Amino acid sequence: MERNAVNPVTWSVEMGFNQGEVVSGHSRTLYISGQTAMSKEGKPEHDGDMAAQLALSIDNIEAVLAEAGMSLPNLVRLNVYTTDVDLLFHHYGVLAGRLGAAEVAPTTTMLGVTRLAIPGQMVELEGTAVA
């Protein structure tokens, strides 16, 4: 797989995401359902703790990637849904740090929503990965 960033402006790169990515020569695409701060047993975790919910959501994204034989560097698209945009920005370093450590800057959209499917959940991540 070959990835080429498309950035007609540079401000997004400084924030940790590309405006677009051209992926060529790929053989498999993984579409990842929304991942929240759920335990392996399907129980919501970290009620009211945005940083912990964000970290576990990323862990769950990585678990799906690993099950498909992929890892964070394969992530080309990440959608972030949150019930509190301002609080998420306060803890965004949790996500940016994990992506930065993996040397990946997937295209990203963040949306503020009134609630998520599971009461108490404050953030949900969904993605697309290519290998």
mmCIF file of N, CA and C in Angstrom:
data_model
loop_
_atom_site.group_PDB
_atom_site.id
_atom_site.type_symbol
_atom_site.label_atom_id
_atom_site.label_comp_id
_atom_site.label_asym_id
_atom_site.label_seq_id
_atom_site.Cartn_x
_atom_site.Cartn_y
_atom_site.Cartn_z
ATOM 1 N N MET A 1 0.835 -1.172 0.000
ATOM 2 C CA MET A 1 0.000 0.000 0.000
ATOM 3 C C MET A 1 0.883 1.238 0.000
ATOM 4 N N GLU A 2 0.521 2.211 -0.798
ATOM 5 C CA GLU A 2 1.227 3.487 -0.818
ATOM 6 C C GLU A 2 0.250 4.581 -0.423
ATOM 7 N N ARG A 3 0.677 5.427 0.522
ATOM 8 C CA ARG A 3 -0.145 6.540 0.988
ATOM 9 C C ARG A 3 0.534 7.849 0.637
ATOM 10 N N ASN A 4 -0.233 8.786 0.115
ATOM 11 C CA ASN A 4 0.292 10.109 -0.188
ATOM 12 C C ASN A 4 -0.656 11.147 0.388
ATOM 13 N N ALA A 5 -0.130 11.979 1.278
ATOM 14 C CA ALA A 5 -0.925 13.034 1.888
ATOM 15 C C ALA A 5 -1.271 14.090 0.846
ATOM 16 N N VAL A 6 -2.472 14.648 0.978
ATOM 17 C CA VAL A 6 -2.933 15.738 0.121
ATOM 18 C C VAL A 6 -3.292 16.889 1.055
ATOM 19 N N ASN A 7 -2.453 17.925 1.056
ATOM 20 C CA ASN A 7 -2.643 19.057 1.961
ATOM 21 C C ASN A 7 -2.448 20.376 1.226
ATOM 22 N N PRO A 8 -3.525 20.934 0.659
ATOM 23 C CA PRO A 8 -3.386 22.223 0.003
ATOM 24 C C PRO A 8 -3.102 23.353 0.996
ATOM 25 N N VAL A 9 -3.336 23.097 2.276
ATOM 26 C CA VAL A 9 -2.990 24.015 3.359
ATOM 27 C C VAL A 9 -2.174 23.228 4.379
ATOM 28 N N THR A 10 -1.439 23.915 5.249
ATOM 29 C CA THR A 10 -0.569 23.197 6.174
ATOM 30 C C THR A 10 -1.065 23.185 7.614
ATOM 31 N N TRP A 11 -2.065 23.974 7.951
ATOM 32 C CA TRP A 11 -2.492 24.062 9.347
ATOM 33 C C TRP A 11 -2.979 22.725 9.893
ATOM 34 N N SER A 12 -3.594 21.889 9.050
ATOM 35 C CA SER A 12 -4.115 20.613 9.546
ATOM 36 C C SER A 12 -2.990 19.667 9.946
ATOM 37 N N VAL A 13 -1.877 19.694 9.232
ATOM 38 C CA VAL A 13 -0.742 18.826 9.559
ATOM 39 C C VAL A 13 -0.223 19.171 10.952
ATOM 40 N N GLU A 14 -0.201 20.461 11.265
ATOM 41 C CA GLU A 14 0.242 20.894 12.587
ATOM 42 C C GLU A 14 -0.698 20.396 13.682
ATOM 43 N N MET A 15 -1.970 20.142 13.331
ATOM 44 C CA MET A 15 -2.938 19.628 14.300
ATOM 45 C C MET A 15 -3.008 18.105 14.293
ATOM 46 N N GLY A 16 -2.242 17.452 13.413
ATOM 47 C CA GLY A 16 -2.163 15.998 13.441
ATOM 48 C C GLY A 16 -3.040 15.264 12.456
ATOM 49 N N PHE A 17 -3.575 15.959 11.434
ATOM 50 C CA PHE A 17 -4.342 15.240 10.428
ATOM 51 C C PHE A 17 -4.124 15.830 9.048
ATOM 52 N N ASN A 18 -4.301 14.978 8.044
ATOM 53 C CA ASN A 18 -4.187 15.390 6.652
ATOM 54 C C ASN A 18 -5.550 15.791 6.116
ATOM 55 N N GLN A 19 -5.562 16.695 5.145
ATOM 56 C CA GLN A 19 -6.805 17.079 4.482
ATOM 57 C C GLN A 19 -7.344 15.935 3.626
ATOM 58 N N GLY A 20 -6.461 15.172 3.048
ATOM 59 C CA GLY A 20 -6.853 14.020 2.244
ATOM 60 C C GLY A 20 -5.695 13.055 2.139
ATOM 61 N N GLU A 21 -5.980 11.846 1.707
ATOM 62 C CA GLU A 21 -4.936 10.854 1.463
ATOM 63 C C GLU A 21 -5.313 10.039 0.237
ATOM 64 N N VAL A 22 -4.352 9.876 -0.649
ATOM 65 C CA VAL A 22 -4.520 9.002 -1.797
ATOM 66 C C VAL A 22 -3.882 7.672 -1.427
ATOM 67 N N VAL A 23 -4.664 6.606 -1.494
ATOM 68 C CA VAL A 23 -4.166 5.271 -1.187
ATOM 69 C C VAL A 23 -4.197 4.474 -2.479
ATOM 70 N N SER A 24 -3.048 3.932 -2.864
ATOM 71 C CA SER A 24 -3.006 3.142 -4.087
ATOM 72 C C SER A 24 -2.327 1.811 -3.828
ATOM 73 N N GLY A 25 -2.661 0.857 -4.651
ATOM 74 C CA GLY A 25 -2.070 -0.465 -4.533
ATOM 75 C C GLY A 25 -2.581 -1.254 -3.346
ATOM 76 N N HIS A 26 -3.709 -0.862 -2.764
ATOM 77 C CA HIS A 26 -4.205 -1.574 -1.592
ATOM 78 C C HIS A 26 -4.948 -2.848 -1.989
ATOM 79 N N SER A 27 -4.977 -3.767 -1.051
ATOM 80 C CA SER A 27 -5.657 -5.022 -1.323
ATOM 81 C C SER A 27 -6.817 -5.277 -0.359
ATOM 82 N N ARG A 28 -6.794 -4.633 0.799
ATOM 83 C CA ARG A 28 -7.857 -4.855 1.780
ATOM 84 C C ARG A 28 -8.241 -3.534 2.439
ATOM 85 N N THR A 29 -9.534 -3.338 2.671
ATOM 86 C CA THR A 29 -10.039 -2.172 3.379
ATOM 87 C C THR A 29 -10.871 -2.654 4.555
ATOM 88 N N LEU A 30 -10.612 -2.080 5.731
ATOM 89 C CA LEU A 30 -11.350 -2.410 6.948
ATOM 90 C C LEU A 30 -12.156 -1.192 7.362
ATOM 91 N N TYR A 31 -13.457 -1.367 7.504
ATOM 92 C CA TYR A 31 -14.347 -0.318 7.991
ATOM 93 C C TYR A 31 -14.643 -0.633 9.450
ATOM 94 N N ILE A 32 -14.252 0.257 10.342
ATOM 95 C CA ILE A 32 -14.352 0.010 11.776
ATOM 96 C C ILE A 32 -15.578 0.715 12.345
ATOM 97 N N SER A 33 -16.474 -0.059 12.944
ATOM 98 C CA SER A 33 -17.644 0.506 13.609
ATOM 99 C C SER A 33 -17.215 1.410 14.745
ATOM 100 N N GLY A 34 -18.127 2.268 15.168
ATOM 101 C CA GLY A 34 -17.843 3.173 16.269
ATOM 102 C C GLY A 34 -17.387 2.421 17.507
ATOM 103 N N GLN A 35 -16.259 2.844 18.049
ATOM 104 C CA GLN A 35 -15.696 2.234 19.250
ATOM 105 C C GLN A 35 -15.759 3.245 20.386
ATOM 106 N N THR A 36 -16.298 2.798 21.514
ATOM 107 C CA THR A 36 -16.399 3.645 22.693
ATOM 108 C C THR A 36 -15.601 3.016 23.826
ATOM 109 N N ALA A 37 -15.762 3.556 25.009
ATOM 110 C CA ALA A 37 -15.049 3.060 26.189
ATOM 111 C C ALA A 37 -15.821 1.880 26.786
ATOM 112 N N MET A 38 -15.831 0.777 26.054
ATOM 113 C CA MET A 38 -16.504 -0.438 26.510
ATOM 114 C C MET A 38 -15.452 -1.481 26.861
ATOM 115 N N SER A 39 -15.688 -2.207 27.953
ATOM 116 C CA SER A 39 -14.785 -3.291 28.341
ATOM 117 C C SER A 39 -14.945 -4.450 27.371
ATOM 118 N N LYS A 40 -14.054 -5.427 27.468
ATOM 119 C CA LYS A 40 -14.156 -6.623 26.623
ATOM 120 C C LYS A 40 -15.444 -7.386 26.885
ATOM 121 N N GLU A 41 -16.025 -7.175 28.060
ATOM 122 C CA GLU A 41 -17.282 -7.840 28.420
ATOM 123 C C GLU A 41 -18.498 -7.038 27.973
ATOM 124 N N GLY A 42 -18.280 -5.885 27.324
ATOM 125 C CA GLY A 42 -19.383 -5.078 26.828
ATOM 126 C C GLY A 42 -19.998 -4.151 27.856
ATOM 127 N N LYS A 43 -19.232 -3.789 28.862
ATOM 128 C CA LYS A 43 -19.710 -2.875 29.902
ATOM 129 C C LYS A 43 -19.085 -1.497 29.698
ATOM 130 N N PRO A 44 -19.888 -0.425 29.802
ATOM 131 C CA PRO A 44 -19.323 0.917 29.680
ATOM 132 C C PRO A 44 -18.348 1.201 30.820
ATOM 133 N N GLU A 45 -17.269 1.891 30.504
ATOM 134 C CA GLU A 45 -16.221 2.206 31.479
ATOM 135 C C GLU A 45 -16.011 3.715 31.570
ATOM 136 N N HIS A 46 -15.479 4.163 32.686
ATOM 137 C CA HIS A 46 -14.962 5.521 32.888
ATOM 138 C C HIS A 46 -16.021 6.616 32.739
ATOM 139 N N ASP A 47 -17.181 6.411 33.361
ATOM 140 C CA ASP A 47 -18.258 7.403 33.316
ATOM 141 C C ASP A 47 -17.742 8.767 33.767
ATOM 142 N N GLY A 48 -17.907 9.777 32.927
ATOM 143 C CA GLY A 48 -17.521 11.139 33.264
ATOM 144 C C GLY A 48 -16.046 11.465 33.091
ATOM 145 N N ASP A 49 -15.233 10.531 32.631
ATOM 146 C CA ASP A 49 -13.792 10.752 32.478
ATOM 147 C C ASP A 49 -13.428 10.719 30.991
ATOM 148 N N MET A 50 -13.407 11.885 30.378
ATOM 149 C CA MET A 50 -13.167 11.975 28.934
ATOM 150 C C MET A 50 -11.825 11.382 28.539
ATOM 151 N N ALA A 51 -10.756 11.706 29.273
ATOM 152 C CA ALA A 51 -9.424 11.213 28.903
ATOM 153 C C ALA A 51 -9.391 9.692 28.930
ATOM 154 N N ALA A 52 -9.942 9.084 29.952
ATOM 155 C CA ALA A 52 -9.945 7.616 30.066
ATOM 156 C C ALA A 52 -10.835 6.994 28.998
ATOM 157 N N GLN A 53 -11.971 7.617 28.713
ATOM 158 C CA GLN A 53 -12.843 7.097 27.652
ATOM 159 C C GLN A 53 -12.152 7.167 26.298
ATOM 160 N N LEU A 54 -11.464 8.260 26.046
ATOM 161 C CA LEU A 54 -10.756 8.417 24.778
ATOM 162 C C LEU A 54 -9.658 7.364 24.646
ATOM 163 N N ALA A 55 -8.903 7.134 25.711
ATOM 164 C CA ALA A 55 -7.829 6.137 25.682
ATOM 165 C C ALA A 55 -8.384 4.737 25.429
ATOM 166 N N LEU A 56 -9.479 4.369 26.095
ATOM 167 C CA LEU A 56 -10.046 3.039 25.895
ATOM 168 C C LEU A 56 -10.667 2.912 24.506
ATOM 169 N N SER A 57 -11.246 3.976 23.992
ATOM 170 C CA SER A 57 -11.796 3.945 22.631
ATOM 171 C C SER A 57 -10.693 3.677 21.612
ATOM 172 N N ILE A 58 -9.535 4.305 21.811
ATOM 173 C CA ILE A 58 -8.400 4.069 20.924
ATOM 174 C C ILE A 58 -7.910 2.626 21.077
ATOM 175 N N ASP A 59 -7.850 2.149 22.327
ATOM 176 C CA ASP A 59 -7.481 0.743 22.554
ATOM 177 C C ASP A 59 -8.408 -0.177 21.766
ATOM 178 N N ASN A 60 -9.698 0.130 21.780
ATOM 179 C CA ASN A 60 -10.672 -0.718 21.092
ATOM 180 C C ASN A 60 -10.521 -0.632 19.574
ATOM 181 N N ILE A 61 -10.187 0.553 19.057
ATOM 182 C CA ILE A 61 -9.869 0.686 17.626
ATOM 183 C C ILE A 61 -8.676 -0.212 17.301
ATOM 184 N N GLU A 62 -7.637 -0.149 18.141
ATOM 185 C CA GLU A 62 -6.437 -0.958 17.900
ATOM 186 C C GLU A 62 -6.747 -2.452 17.979
ATOM 187 N N ALA A 63 -7.662 -2.837 18.840
ATOM 188 C CA ALA A 63 -8.030 -4.257 18.943
ATOM 189 C C ALA A 63 -8.692 -4.748 17.654
ATOM 190 N N VAL A 64 -9.563 -3.927 17.074
ATOM 191 C CA VAL A 64 -10.207 -4.305 15.809
ATOM 192 C C VAL A 64 -9.158 -4.368 14.705
ATOM 193 N N LEU A 65 -8.274 -3.376 14.665
ATOM 194 C CA LEU A 65 -7.200 -3.385 13.669
ATOM 195 C C LEU A 65 -6.353 -4.645 13.799
ATOM 196 N N ALA A 66 -5.956 -4.980 15.023
ATOM 197 C CA ALA A 66 -5.104 -6.154 15.246
ATOM 198 C C ALA A 66 -5.803 -7.435 14.813
ATOM 199 N N GLU A 67 -7.089 -7.534 15.104
ATOM 200 C CA GLU A 67 -7.846 -8.738 14.712
ATOM 201 C C GLU A 67 -7.857 -8.904 13.200
ATOM 202 N N ALA A 68 -7.749 -7.777 12.476
ATOM 203 C CA ALA A 68 -7.719 -7.809 11.008
ATOM 204 C C ALA A 68 -6.291 -7.849 10.466
ATOM 205 N N GLY A 69 -5.301 -7.995 11.355
ATOM 206 C CA GLY A 69 -3.913 -8.035 10.910
ATOM 207 C C GLY A 69 -3.363 -6.671 10.543
ATOM 208 N N MET A 70 -3.904 -5.623 11.156
ATOM 209 C CA MET A 70 -3.474 -4.252 10.873
ATOM 210 C C MET A 70 -3.104 -3.562 12.179
ATOM 211 N N SER A 71 -2.657 -2.311 12.054
ATOM 212 C CA SER A 71 -2.335 -1.498 13.221
ATOM 213 C C SER A 71 -2.616 -0.031 12.892
ATOM 214 N N LEU A 72 -2.383 0.855 13.843
ATOM 215 C CA LEU A 72 -2.696 2.271 13.632
ATOM 216 C C LEU A 72 -2.114 2.861 12.346
ATOM 217 N N PRO A 73 -0.907 2.490 11.907
ATOM 218 C CA PRO A 73 -0.409 3.064 10.654
ATOM 219 C C PRO A 73 -1.283 2.744 9.432
ATOM 220 N N ASN A 74 -2.177 1.770 9.533
ATOM 221 C CA ASN A 74 -3.084 1.452 8.434
ATOM 222 C C ASN A 74 -4.323 2.351 8.416
ATOM 223 N N LEU A 75 -4.542 3.108 9.481
ATOM 224 C CA LEU A 75 -5.729 3.948 9.614
ATOM 225 C C LEU A 75 -5.637 5.129 8.660
ATOM 226 N N VAL A 76 -6.588 5.238 7.734
ATOM 227 C CA VAL A 76 -6.583 6.344 6.770
ATOM 228 C C VAL A 76 -7.715 7.330 7.018
ATOM 229 N N ARG A 77 -8.696 6.944 7.822
ATOM 230 C CA ARG A 77 -9.849 7.808 8.105
ATOM 231 C C ARG A 77 -10.270 7.592 9.541
ATOM 232 N N LEU A 78 -10.528 8.685 10.277
ATOM 233 C CA LEU A 78 -10.986 8.601 11.652
ATOM 234 C C LEU A 78 -12.075 9.633 11.877
ATOM 235 N N ASN A 79 -13.252 9.165 12.265
ATOM 236 C CA ASN A 79 -14.343 10.057 12.638
ATOM 237 C C ASN A 79 -14.453 10.051 14.150
ATOM 238 N N VAL A 80 -14.560 11.236 14.728
ATOM 239 C CA VAL A 80 -14.636 11.394 16.171
ATOM 240 C C VAL A 80 -15.977 12.039 16.493
ATOM 241 N N TYR A 81 -16.772 11.366 17.305
ATOM 242 C CA TYR A 81 -18.058 11.885 17.757
ATOM 243 C C TYR A 81 -17.946 12.135 19.255
ATOM 244 N N THR A 82 -18.412 13.289 19.714
ATOM 245 C CA THR A 82 -18.324 13.592 21.140
ATOM 246 C C THR A 82 -19.539 14.369 21.610
ATOM 247 N N THR A 83 -19.882 14.163 22.857
ATOM 248 C CA THR A 83 -20.983 14.907 23.467
ATOM 249 C C THR A 83 -20.494 16.240 24.041
ATOM 250 N N ASP A 84 -19.183 16.469 24.040
ATOM 251 C CA ASP A 84 -18.624 17.710 24.589
ATOM 252 C C ASP A 84 -17.338 18.062 23.826
ATOM 253 N N VAL A 85 -17.476 18.861 22.787
ATOM 254 C CA VAL A 85 -16.340 19.214 21.940
ATOM 255 C C VAL A 85 -15.255 19.940 22.739
ATOM 256 N N ASP A 86 -15.640 20.889 23.570
ATOM 257 C CA ASP A 86 -14.646 21.635 24.339
ATOM 258 C C ASP A 86 -13.852 20.729 25.271
ATOM 259 N N LEU A 87 -14.520 19.817 25.951
ATOM 260 C CA LEU A 87 -13.826 18.890 26.836
ATOM 261 C C LEU A 87 -12.937 17.943 26.038
ATOM 262 N N LEU A 88 -13.405 17.505 24.882
ATOM 263 C CA LEU A 88 -12.579 16.637 24.039
ATOM 264 C C LEU A 88 -11.305 17.364 23.615
ATOM 265 N N PHE A 89 -11.424 18.627 23.201
ATOM 266 C CA PHE A 89 -10.232 19.383 22.817
ATOM 267 C C PHE A 89 -9.251 19.479 23.980
ATOM 268 N N HIS A 90 -9.765 19.589 25.195
ATOM 269 C CA HIS A 90 -8.905 19.653 26.376
ATOM 270 C C HIS A 90 -8.084 18.367 26.533
ATOM 271 N N HIS A 91 -8.638 17.238 26.094
ATOM 272 C CA HIS A 91 -7.971 15.935 26.236
ATOM 273 C C HIS A 91 -7.519 15.359 24.894
ATOM 274 N N TYR A 92 -7.529 16.174 23.831
ATOM 275 C CA TYR A 92 -7.221 15.673 22.497
ATOM 276 C C TYR A 92 -5.808 15.108 22.396
ATOM 277 N N GLY A 93 -4.922 15.532 23.271
ATOM 278 C CA GLY A 93 -3.556 15.024 23.270
ATOM 279 C C GLY A 93 -3.484 13.517 23.461
ATOM 280 N N VAL A 94 -4.477 12.953 24.141
ATOM 281 C CA VAL A 94 -4.516 11.492 24.314
ATOM 282 C C VAL A 94 -4.579 10.821 22.945
ATOM 283 N N LEU A 95 -5.458 11.312 22.085
ATOM 284 C CA LEU A 95 -5.604 10.761 20.738
ATOM 285 C C LEU A 95 -4.423 11.151 19.860
ATOM 286 N N ALA A 96 -4.072 12.421 19.859
ATOM 287 C CA ALA A 96 -2.972 12.900 19.009
ATOM 288 C C ALA A 96 -1.663 12.208 19.365
ATOM 289 N N GLY A 97 -1.443 11.958 20.646
ATOM 290 C CA GLY A 97 -0.221 11.289 21.072
ATOM 291 C C GLY A 97 -0.124 9.868 20.551
ATOM 292 N N ARG A 98 -1.241 9.141 20.589
ATOM 293 C CA ARG A 98 -1.242 7.761 20.096
ATOM 294 C C ARG A 98 -1.031 7.724 18.591
ATOM 295 N N LEU A 99 -1.693 8.629 17.869
ATOM 296 C CA LEU A 99 -1.525 8.674 16.419
ATOM 297 C C LEU A 99 -0.110 9.111 16.059
ATOM 298 N N GLY A 100 0.407 10.107 16.778
ATOM 299 C CA GLY A 100 1.761 10.580 16.529
ATOM 300 C C GLY A 100 2.801 9.501 16.782
ATOM 301 N N ALA A 101 2.623 8.732 17.843
ATOM 302 C CA ALA A 101 3.558 7.646 18.151
ATOM 303 C C ALA A 101 3.557 6.595 17.048
ATOM 304 N N ALA A 102 2.408 6.419 16.399
ATOM 305 C CA ALA A 102 2.291 5.467 15.289
ATOM 306 C C ALA A 102 2.703 6.102 13.963
ATOM 307 N N GLU A 103 3.065 7.381 13.999
ATOM 308 C CA GLU A 103 3.450 8.136 12.804
ATOM 309 C C GLU A 103 2.381 8.086 11.725
ATOM 310 N N VAL A 104 1.146 8.339 12.152
ATOM 311 C CA VAL A 104 0.021 8.353 11.229
ATOM 312 C C VAL A 104 -0.807 9.612 11.484
ATOM 313 N N ALA A 105 -1.327 10.192 10.412
ATOM 314 C CA ALA A 105 -2.173 11.382 10.493
ATOM 315 C C ALA A 105 -3.385 11.163 9.590
ATOM 316 N N PRO A 106 -4.328 10.306 10.013
ATOM 317 C CA PRO A 106 -5.458 9.998 9.137
ATOM 318 C C PRO A 106 -6.341 11.216 8.911
ATOM 319 N N THR A 107 -7.049 11.211 7.800
ATOM 320 C CA THR A 107 -8.048 12.249 7.603
ATOM 321 C C THR A 107 -9.040 12.117 8.746
ATOM 322 N N THR A 108 -9.499 13.249 9.257
ATOM 323 C CA THR A 108 -10.296 13.230 10.483
ATOM 324 C C THR A 108 -11.445 14.218 10.406
ATOM 325 N N THR A 109 -12.580 13.816 10.954
ATOM 326 C CA THR A 109 -13.719 14.695 11.149
ATOM 327 C C THR A 109 -14.156 14.565 12.595
ATOM 328 N N MET A 110 -14.438 15.693 13.242
ATOM 329 C CA MET A 110 -14.956 15.676 14.605
ATOM 330 C C MET A 110 -16.343 16.296 14.596
ATOM 331 N N LEU A 111 -17.268 15.611 15.243
ATOM 332 C CA LEU A 111 -18.636 16.096 15.318
ATOM 333 C C LEU A 111 -19.115 16.119 16.756
ATOM 334 N N GLY A 112 -19.769 17.199 17.146
ATOM 335 C CA GLY A 112 -20.442 17.268 18.428
ATOM 336 C C GLY A 112 -21.846 16.715 18.268
ATOM 337 N N VAL A 113 -22.224 15.827 19.155
ATOM 338 C CA VAL A 113 -23.546 15.196 19.101
ATOM 339 C C VAL A 113 -24.228 15.362 20.456
ATOM 340 N N THR A 114 -25.556 15.241 20.477
ATOM 341 C CA THR A 114 -26.270 15.418 21.737
ATOM 342 C C THR A 114 -26.095 14.237 22.672
ATOM 343 N N ARG A 115 -25.948 13.035 22.117
ATOM 344 C CA ARG A 115 -25.672 11.857 22.935
ATOM 345 C C ARG A 115 -25.194 10.735 22.045
ATOM 346 N N LEU A 116 -24.585 9.739 22.672
ATOM 347 C CA LEU A 116 -24.160 8.532 21.976
ATOM 348 C C LEU A 116 -25.104 7.406 22.360
ATOM 349 N N ALA A 117 -24.982 6.264 21.704
ATOM 350 C CA ALA A 117 -25.916 5.164 21.921
ATOM 351 C C ALA A 117 -25.919 4.638 23.352
ATOM 352 N N ILE A 118 -24.755 4.614 23.988
ATOM 353 C CA ILE A 118 -24.639 4.100 25.349
ATOM 354 C C ILE A 118 -24.624 5.275 26.325
ATOM 355 N N PRO A 119 -25.593 5.350 27.229
ATOM 356 C CA PRO A 119 -25.605 6.456 28.196
ATOM 357 C C PRO A 119 -24.285 6.531 28.966
ATOM 358 N N GLY A 120 -23.798 7.753 29.162
ATOM 359 C CA GLY A 120 -22.561 7.970 29.891
ATOM 360 C C GLY A 120 -21.327 8.027 29.012
ATOM 361 N N GLN A 121 -21.441 7.524 27.790
ATOM 362 C CA GLN A 121 -20.305 7.588 26.873
ATOM 363 C C GLN A 121 -20.222 8.996 26.295
ATOM 364 N N MET A 122 -18.992 9.525 26.227
ATOM 365 C CA MET A 122 -18.761 10.892 25.794
ATOM 366 C C MET A 122 -18.024 11.002 24.466
ATOM 367 N N VAL A 123 -17.418 9.890 24.017
ATOM 368 C CA VAL A 123 -16.641 9.917 22.775
ATOM 369 C C VAL A 123 -16.780 8.580 22.068
ATOM 370 N N GLU A 124 -16.840 8.634 20.746
ATOM 371 C CA GLU A 124 -16.898 7.425 19.917
ATOM 372 C C GLU A 124 -16.019 7.646 18.700
ATOM 373 N N LEU A 125 -15.214 6.644 18.376
ATOM 374 C CA LEU A 125 -14.296 6.710 17.239
ATOM 375 C C LEU A 125 -14.680 5.649 16.216
ATOM 376 N N GLU A 126 -14.741 6.048 14.943
ATOM 377 C CA GLU A 126 -14.918 5.062 13.880
ATOM 378 C C GLU A 126 -13.878 5.356 12.819
ATOM 379 N N GLY A 127 -13.455 4.308 12.110
ATOM 380 C CA GLY A 127 -12.384 4.528 11.166
ATOM 381 C C GLY A 127 -12.418 3.629 9.955
ATOM 382 N N THR A 128 -11.506 3.919 9.054
ATOM 383 C CA THR A 128 -11.271 3.112 7.874
ATOM 384 C C THR A 128 -9.764 2.862 7.794
ATOM 385 N N ALA A 129 -9.409 1.617 7.580
ATOM 386 C CA ALA A 129 -7.991 1.248 7.477
ATOM 387 C C ALA A 129 -7.778 0.502 6.171
ATOM 388 N N VAL A 130 -6.580 0.654 5.613
ATOM 389 C CA VAL A 130 -6.237 0.017 4.345
ATOM 390 C C VAL A 130 -4.891 -0.687 4.507
ATOM 391 N N ALA A 131 -4.827 -1.919 4.006
ATOM 392 C CA ALA A 131 -3.562 -2.673 4.037
ATOM 393 C C ALA A 131 -3.286 -3.248 2.668
#
